[in-house]
Amino acid sequence: MVNVEEFVKKAIEEIRERVKDGKAIIALSGGVDSSVCAVLAHKAIGDRLIPVFVDTGLMREGEPERIKEIFGPMGLVFVDAREEFFKALKGVTDPEQKRKVIGELFVRIFERVAEEHGAEYLIQGTIYPDIIESQGGIKSHHNVGGFPTKYKFKDVIEPLRELYKDEVREVARYLGLPEEICERMPFPGPGLAVRIVGEVTPEKVEVVRKATKIVEEELKDYKKWQAFAALIGKATGVKGDVRVYGYIIAVRAVDSRDGMTADVLEIDYEKLRKIALRITSEIPEVTRVVYDLTPKPPATIEFE
């Protein structure tokens, strides 16, 4: 395991050395990785750090508002890019293409913000599993394989690039971040886009957002790495004695240590039944709910 005290000291020194007397923006999502980066960078360069949150329209329910509350005092720059992302994703069905489109747009938005604030450096919360999966051809993480090869920044700084998720959580606790950040379930950089198999539309995103909230509420007392809902297609159903052709929601719940492998969570049948009933009754567009029993490998944790 990482020596946390030593890591923090080295990370602050590295950021300070690479940014020198310049300004940097940090890609902030509200997750543990980017939050740890933000604290480390703030300790290194103070008010020369500009935290940026991009609202892609692909976040969990209430997330943009909560991020404003937590990071607003740090001088958060909030960018509403929902229209841009949905436009860029229109007609895109291939998972790798989807990740690359999102990665490219993120960087172009960060470049715009950096230019407005006179910043020449980008800091982001890339961790070791992101690099391994991208380099291994498993899937392009938006901040690694999905990151464009040409960009306007002098340097892209990734202080957590050698850490696993459980080590990042240790650093977060050491830095005194709130528990809701330290223990937060991982959330993919491309957001709900990779929890929708096929084309991403505002309607599908809203369905997945509502379903994920139900899954998180029902499984809040379970020890888990990740628990969420994904939209995987359409199927015939019956509602009020009428045939409907609605969405299929897959519930995914796994436990893991570092995200490289994962085991499926054993969930009580009555709990699964309740989740299915809530999703189909509270979200009219859904006709069917399934539980994904596949570990990683052979599956990945996210669907795309």
Tab-separated table of C-alpha atoms in Angstrom:
chain	number	residue	atom	x	y	z
A	1	MET	CA	0.000	0.000	0.000
A	2	VAL	CA	1.023	3.598	-0.563
A	3	ASN	CA	2.746	5.641	2.158
A	4	VAL	CA	0.083	8.359	2.278
A	5	GLU	CA	2.099	11.076	4.008
A	6	GLU	CA	5.026	10.616	1.632
A	7	PHE	CA	2.728	10.488	-1.421
A	8	VAL	CA	0.972	13.749	-0.494
A	9	LYS	CA	4.291	15.536	-0.012
A	10	LYS	CA	5.661	14.282	-3.373
A	11	ALA	CA	2.418	15.061	-5.265
A	12	ILE	CA	2.358	18.649	-3.982
A	13	GLU	CA	6.024	19.089	-4.937
A	14	GLU	CA	5.415	17.652	-8.417
A	15	ILE	CA	2.451	19.966	-9.114
A	16	ARG	CA	4.419	22.970	-7.846
A	17	GLU	CA	7.455	22.120	-9.994
A	18	ARG	CA	5.466	21.516	-13.175
A	19	VAL	CA	3.114	24.520	-12.921
A	20	LYS	CA	5.901	26.819	-11.626
A	21	ASP	CA	4.427	30.348	-11.446
A	22	GLY	CA	1.655	29.616	-13.967
A	23	LYS	CA	-2.054	28.866	-13.576
A	24	ALA	CA	-3.768	25.481	-13.868
A	25	ILE	CA	-7.314	24.312	-14.291
A	26	ILE	CA	-8.515	21.107	-12.683
A	27	ALA	CA	-11.183	18.895	-14.189
A	28	LEU	CA	-13.496	18.458	-11.217
A	29	SER	CA	-16.290	15.879	-11.177
A	30	GLY	CA	-17.044	15.648	-7.460
A	31	GLY	CA	-15.743	12.079	-7.291
A	32	VAL	CA	-12.951	11.044	-4.943
A	33	ASP	CA	-10.178	11.099	-7.607
A	34	SER	CA	-10.706	14.645	-8.865
A	35	SER	CA	-11.524	15.907	-5.350
A	36	VAL	CA	-8.195	14.599	-4.008
A	37	CYS	CA	-6.421	16.201	-6.986
A	38	ALA	CA	-8.163	19.504	-6.275
A	39	VAL	CA	-7.008	19.550	-2.643
A	40	LEU	CA	-3.425	18.562	-3.548
A	41	ALA	CA	-3.271	21.187	-6.314
A	42	HIS	CA	-4.749	23.879	-4.067
A	43	LYS	CA	-2.093	23.126	-1.448
A	44	ALA	CA	0.563	23.347	-4.184
A	45	ILE	CA	-0.440	26.498	-6.068
A	46	GLY	CA	-3.255	28.135	-4.058
A	47	ASP	CA	-5.477	30.564	-5.919
A	48	ARG	CA	-3.615	29.928	-9.187
A	49	LEU	CA	-5.773	26.800	-9.397
A	50	ILE	CA	-9.095	27.112	-11.244
A	51	PRO	CA	-11.501	24.215	-10.515
A	52	VAL	CA	-13.845	23.541	-13.440
A	53	PHE	CA	-17.011	21.443	-13.410
A	54	VAL	CA	-18.632	20.664	-16.751
A	55	ASP	CA	-22.327	19.783	-16.579
A	56	THR	CA	-22.613	17.295	-19.436
A	57	GLY	CA	-26.254	16.437	-18.735
A	58	LEU	CA	-24.997	12.910	-18.028
A	59	MET	CA	-24.632	13.131	-14.238
A	60	ARG	CA	-26.568	11.427	-11.442
A	61	GLU	CA	-29.607	13.139	-9.945
A	62	GLY	CA	-28.775	16.293	-7.973
A	63	GLU	CA	-25.041	15.969	-8.656
A	64	PRO	CA	-24.342	19.332	-10.356
A	65	GLU	CA	-26.155	21.184	-7.554
A	66	ARG	CA	-24.238	19.300	-4.848
A	67	ILE	CA	-20.888	19.988	-6.527
A	68	LYS	CA	-21.718	23.720	-6.583
A	69	GLU	CA	-22.373	23.566	-2.816
A	70	ILE	CA	-19.167	21.688	-1.957
A	71	PHE	CA	-16.677	23.348	-4.296
A	72	GLY	CA	-18.229	26.782	-4.821
A	73	PRO	CA	-16.030	28.317	-2.075
A	74	MET	CA	-12.911	27.233	-4.037
A	75	GLY	CA	-13.935	29.537	-6.911
A	76	LEU	CA	-15.587	26.820	-8.992
A	77	VAL	CA	-16.159	27.587	-12.679
A	78	PHE	CA	-19.448	25.914	-13.669
A	79	VAL	CA	-19.960	25.200	-17.377
A	80	ASP	CA	-23.403	24.193	-18.660
A	81	ALA	CA	-22.511	22.078	-21.709
A	82	ARG	CA	-25.566	19.819	-21.828
A	83	GLU	CA	-26.609	20.865	-25.332
A	84	GLU	CA	-23.070	20.455	-26.669
A	85	PHE	CA	-22.732	16.902	-25.361
A	86	PHE	CA	-26.117	15.673	-26.584
A	87	LYS	CA	-25.446	17.194	-29.995
A	88	ALA	CA	-21.994	15.550	-30.181
A	89	LEU	CA	-23.411	12.154	-29.165
A	90	LYS	CA	-26.320	12.191	-31.615
A	91	GLY	CA	-26.220	9.045	-33.756
A	92	VAL	CA	-23.161	7.605	-31.960
A	93	THR	CA	-23.715	3.958	-30.973
A	94	ASP	CA	-20.215	2.448	-30.771
A	95	PRO	CA	-18.941	2.416	-27.145
A	96	GLU	CA	-15.350	3.351	-28.033
A	97	GLN	CA	-16.495	6.162	-30.332
A	98	LYS	CA	-18.808	7.410	-27.579
A	99	ARG	CA	-15.923	7.608	-25.089
A	100	LYS	CA	-13.678	9.373	-27.608
A	101	VAL	CA	-16.376	11.940	-28.500
A	102	ILE	CA	-16.864	12.723	-24.810
A	103	GLY	CA	-13.102	12.889	-24.100
A	104	GLU	CA	-12.514	15.239	-27.040
A	105	LEU	CA	-15.351	17.595	-26.062
A	106	PHE	CA	-14.234	17.718	-22.425
A	107	VAL	CA	-10.755	18.841	-23.457
A	108	ARG	CA	-12.043	21.474	-25.913
A	109	ILE	CA	-14.227	22.951	-23.147
A	110	PHE	CA	-11.294	22.922	-20.705
A	111	GLU	CA	-9.179	24.700	-23.356
A	112	ARG	CA	-11.830	27.419	-23.673
A	113	VAL	CA	-11.988	27.943	-19.905
A	114	ALA	CA	-8.184	27.910	-19.626
A	115	GLU	CA	-7.888	30.584	-22.308
A	116	GLU	CA	-10.447	32.780	-20.528
A	117	HIS	CA	-8.486	32.533	-17.253
A	118	GLY	CA	-4.956	32.596	-18.652
A	119	ALA	CA	-4.214	29.020	-17.515
A	120	GLU	CA	-1.739	26.842	-19.407
A	121	TYR	CA	-1.890	23.593	-17.426
A	122	LEU	CA	-4.542	20.887	-16.967
A	123	ILE	CA	-4.687	18.714	-13.849
A	124	GLN	CA	-6.902	15.620	-13.855
A	125	GLY	CA	-7.635	12.652	-11.605
A	126	THR	CA	-6.487	9.777	-13.816
A	127	ILE	CA	-5.748	6.671	-11.725
A	128	TYR	CA	-3.757	3.519	-12.534
A	129	PRO	CA	-6.695	1.254	-13.586
A	130	ASP	CA	-7.782	3.921	-16.121
A	131	ILE	CA	-4.359	3.691	-17.758
A	132	ILE	CA	-4.226	-0.131	-17.671
A	133	GLU	CA	-7.673	-0.555	-19.243
A	134	SER	CA	-7.034	2.078	-21.906
A	135	GLN	CA	-3.599	0.737	-22.865
A	136	GLY	CA	-4.850	-2.854	-22.786
A	137	GLY	CA	-7.584	-2.054	-25.304
A	138	ILE	CA	-10.362	-2.980	-22.851
A	139	LYS	CA	-11.985	0.442	-23.079
A	140	SER	CA	-10.790	3.993	-23.647
A	141	HIS	CA	-11.223	6.045	-20.508
A	142	HIS	CA	-12.253	9.566	-21.497
A	143	ASN	CA	-9.165	10.982	-19.750
A	144	VAL	CA	-6.689	8.457	-21.244
A	145	GLY	CA	-7.586	6.593	-24.467
A	146	GLY	CA	-10.378	9.061	-25.161
A	147	PHE	CA	-8.044	12.022	-24.611
A	148	PRO	CA	-7.147	13.779	-27.898
A	149	THR	CA	-3.526	13.585	-29.028
A	150	LYS	CA	-3.430	17.328	-29.809
A	151	TYR	CA	-4.290	19.917	-27.179
A	152	LYS	CA	-3.336	23.495	-26.288
A	153	PHE	CA	-2.059	22.902	-22.758
A	154	LYS	CA	1.645	23.217	-21.958
A	155	ASP	CA	1.352	20.127	-19.753
A	156	VAL	CA	-1.265	17.666	-18.473
A	157	ILE	CA	-0.577	16.701	-14.844
A	158	GLU	CA	-1.953	13.478	-13.322
A	159	PRO	CA	-0.836	13.223	-9.672
A	160	LEU	CA	-2.790	9.983	-8.993
A	161	ARG	CA	-1.655	8.071	-12.096
A	162	GLU	CA	0.118	5.353	-10.041
A	163	LEU	CA	-2.633	4.808	-7.446
A	164	TYR	CA	-5.515	2.357	-7.253
A	165	LYS	CA	-8.947	3.538	-6.085
A	166	ASP	CA	-8.577	2.177	-2.530
A	167	GLU	CA	-5.275	4.060	-2.203
A	168	VAL	CA	-6.906	7.284	-3.441
A	169	ARG	CA	-9.550	6.847	-0.712
A	170	GLU	CA	-6.751	6.569	1.883
A	171	VAL	CA	-5.272	9.842	0.639
A	172	ALA	CA	-8.732	11.467	0.747
A	173	ARG	CA	-9.199	10.466	4.406
A	174	TYR	CA	-5.713	11.741	5.243
A	175	LEU	CA	-6.542	15.096	3.606
A	176	GLY	CA	-9.731	15.351	5.675
A	177	LEU	CA	-12.230	15.266	2.811
A	178	PRO	CA	-15.875	14.657	3.866
A	179	GLU	CA	-17.012	11.027	4.105
A	180	GLU	CA	-19.494	11.458	1.242
A	181	ILE	CA	-16.494	12.145	-1.033
A	182	CYS	CA	-14.026	9.632	0.488
A	183	GLU	CA	-16.429	6.689	0.367
A	184	ARG	CA	-18.305	7.660	-2.766
A	185	MET	CA	-18.995	4.940	-5.307
A	186	PRO	CA	-16.947	5.261	-8.508
A	187	PHE	CA	-18.774	7.026	-11.320
A	188	PRO	CA	-17.544	6.874	-14.927
A	189	GLY	CA	-16.050	10.017	-16.456
A	190	PRO	CA	-18.388	9.772	-19.488
A	191	GLY	CA	-21.253	9.611	-16.982
A	192	LEU	CA	-24.551	7.925	-17.751
A	193	ALA	CA	-23.615	7.766	-21.462
A	194	VAL	CA	-21.772	4.476	-20.842
A	195	ARG	CA	-24.753	3.087	-18.940
A	196	ILE	CA	-26.886	3.337	-22.072
A	197	VAL	CA	-26.255	0.664	-24.686
A	198	GLY	CA	-26.562	2.364	-28.073
A	199	GLU	CA	-27.396	5.969	-28.888
A	200	VAL	CA	-27.615	8.448	-26.020
A	201	THR	CA	-30.729	10.635	-25.888
A	202	PRO	CA	-32.070	12.979	-23.180
A	203	GLU	CA	-35.037	10.619	-22.639
A	204	LYS	CA	-32.818	7.568	-22.075
A	205	VAL	CA	-30.527	9.516	-19.751
A	206	GLU	CA	-33.507	10.580	-17.629
A	207	VAL	CA	-34.706	6.951	-17.384
A	208	VAL	CA	-31.245	5.730	-16.296
A	209	ARG	CA	-30.865	8.636	-13.863
A	210	LYS	CA	-34.154	7.786	-12.114
A	211	ALA	CA	-33.431	4.034	-12.109
A	212	THR	CA	-29.936	4.566	-10.682
A	213	LYS	CA	-31.348	6.671	-7.870
A	214	ILE	CA	-33.739	3.838	-6.953
A	215	VAL	CA	-30.918	1.248	-7.009
A	216	GLU	CA	-28.685	3.460	-4.836
A	217	GLU	CA	-31.515	4.075	-2.339
A	218	GLU	CA	-32.440	0.395	-2.053
A	219	LEU	CA	-28.857	-0.851	-1.714
A	220	LYS	CA	-27.548	1.903	0.578
A	221	ASP	CA	-27.023	-0.586	3.447
A	222	TYR	CA	-25.107	-3.122	1.332
A	223	LYS	CA	-21.307	-3.134	1.350
A	224	LYS	CA	-20.410	-2.574	-2.293
A	225	TRP	CA	-17.967	-1.107	-4.774
A	226	GLN	CA	-20.602	0.033	-7.247
A	227	ALA	CA	-24.366	-0.291	-7.670
A	228	PHE	CA	-26.289	1.308	-10.527
A	229	ALA	CA	-28.780	0.855	-13.347
A	230	ALA	CA	-28.097	0.605	-17.074
A	231	LEU	CA	-30.434	0.795	-20.051
A	232	ILE	CA	-29.711	-2.152	-22.345
A	233	GLY	CA	-32.507	-2.169	-24.934
A	234	LYS	CA	-36.247	-2.499	-25.372
A	235	ALA	CA	-38.756	-5.290	-24.778
A	236	THR	CA	-42.483	-5.944	-24.812
A	237	GLY	CA	-44.395	-5.561	-21.567
A	238	VAL	CA	-47.883	-5.122	-20.178
A	239	LYS	CA	-49.082	-2.145	-18.157
A	240	GLY	CA	-52.751	-1.770	-17.248
A	241	ASP	CA	-53.711	-4.681	-19.556
A	242	VAL	CA	-52.166	-2.790	-22.471
A	243	ARG	CA	-49.164	-3.951	-24.503
A	244	VAL	CA	-46.220	-1.581	-24.212
A	245	TYR	CA	-42.800	-1.613	-25.827
A	246	GLY	CA	-40.494	-0.168	-23.202
A	247	TYR	CA	-36.958	-0.066	-21.921
A	248	ILE	CA	-35.044	-2.903	-20.264
A	249	ILE	CA	-33.095	-1.837	-17.175
A	250	ALA	CA	-30.202	-3.966	-15.965
A	251	VAL	CA	-29.257	-3.637	-12.297
A	252	ARG	CA	-25.508	-3.944	-11.685
A	253	ALA	CA	-24.046	-4.361	-8.184
A	254	VAL	CA	-20.478	-5.520	-7.540
A	255	ASP	CA	-17.816	-5.614	-4.875
A	256	SER	CA	-14.129	-5.056	-5.608
A	257	ARG	CA	-10.875	-3.942	-4.028
A	258	ASP	CA	-9.263	-2.010	-6.874
A	259	GLY	CA	-11.702	-2.152	-9.797
A	260	MET	CA	-9.476	-4.486	-11.816
A	261	THR	CA	-11.629	-7.502	-10.912
A	262	ALA	CA	-15.126	-7.587	-9.389
A	263	ASP	CA	-17.571	-10.075	-7.875
A	264	VAL	CA	-21.331	-9.819	-8.169
A	265	LEU	CA	-23.128	-8.794	-4.990
A	266	GLU	CA	-25.448	-11.375	-3.429
A	267	ILE	CA	-28.707	-9.500	-2.982
A	268	ASP	CA	-31.722	-10.836	-1.104
A	269	TYR	CA	-34.475	-11.911	-3.516
A	270	GLU	CA	-37.117	-9.736	-1.850
A	271	LYS	CA	-34.810	-6.735	-2.209
A	272	LEU	CA	-34.307	-7.454	-5.919
A	273	ARG	CA	-38.062	-7.839	-6.328
A	274	LYS	CA	-38.644	-4.487	-4.626
A	275	ILE	CA	-36.089	-2.775	-6.896
A	276	ALA	CA	-37.812	-4.220	-9.993
A	277	LEU	CA	-41.269	-3.181	-8.776
A	278	ARG	CA	-40.136	0.338	-7.919
A	279	ILE	CA	-38.375	0.869	-11.254
A	280	THR	CA	-41.291	-0.400	-13.366
A	281	SER	CA	-43.924	1.485	-11.357
A	282	GLU	CA	-42.032	4.781	-10.865
A	283	ILE	CA	-40.630	4.939	-14.421
A	284	PRO	CA	-43.466	4.313	-16.904
A	285	GLU	CA	-41.067	3.911	-19.843
A	286	VAL	CA	-39.518	0.746	-18.300
A	287	THR	CA	-41.162	-2.644	-18.884
A	288	ARG	CA	-38.476	-5.048	-17.655
A	289	VAL	CA	-35.742	-5.221	-15.005
A	290	VAL	CA	-32.914	-7.801	-14.976
A	291	TYR	CA	-30.013	-8.415	-12.586
A	292	ASP	CA	-26.559	-8.799	-14.146
A	293	LEU	CA	-24.774	-11.817	-12.631
A	294	THR	CA	-21.526	-11.495	-14.607
A	295	PRO	CA	-18.277	-10.893	-12.678
A	296	LYS	CA	-15.263	-8.973	-14.025
A	297	PRO	CA	-13.762	-10.650	-16.008
A	298	PRO	CA	-15.335	-11.632	-18.398
A	299	ALA	CA	-17.509	-8.483	-18.166
A	300	THR	CA	-16.373	-4.982	-17.285
A	301	ILE	CA	-18.140	-3.153	-14.441
A	302	GLU	CA	-19.692	-0.551	-16.744
A	303	PHE	CA	-21.691	-1.709	-19.769
A	304	GLU	CA	-19.789	0.328	-22.355
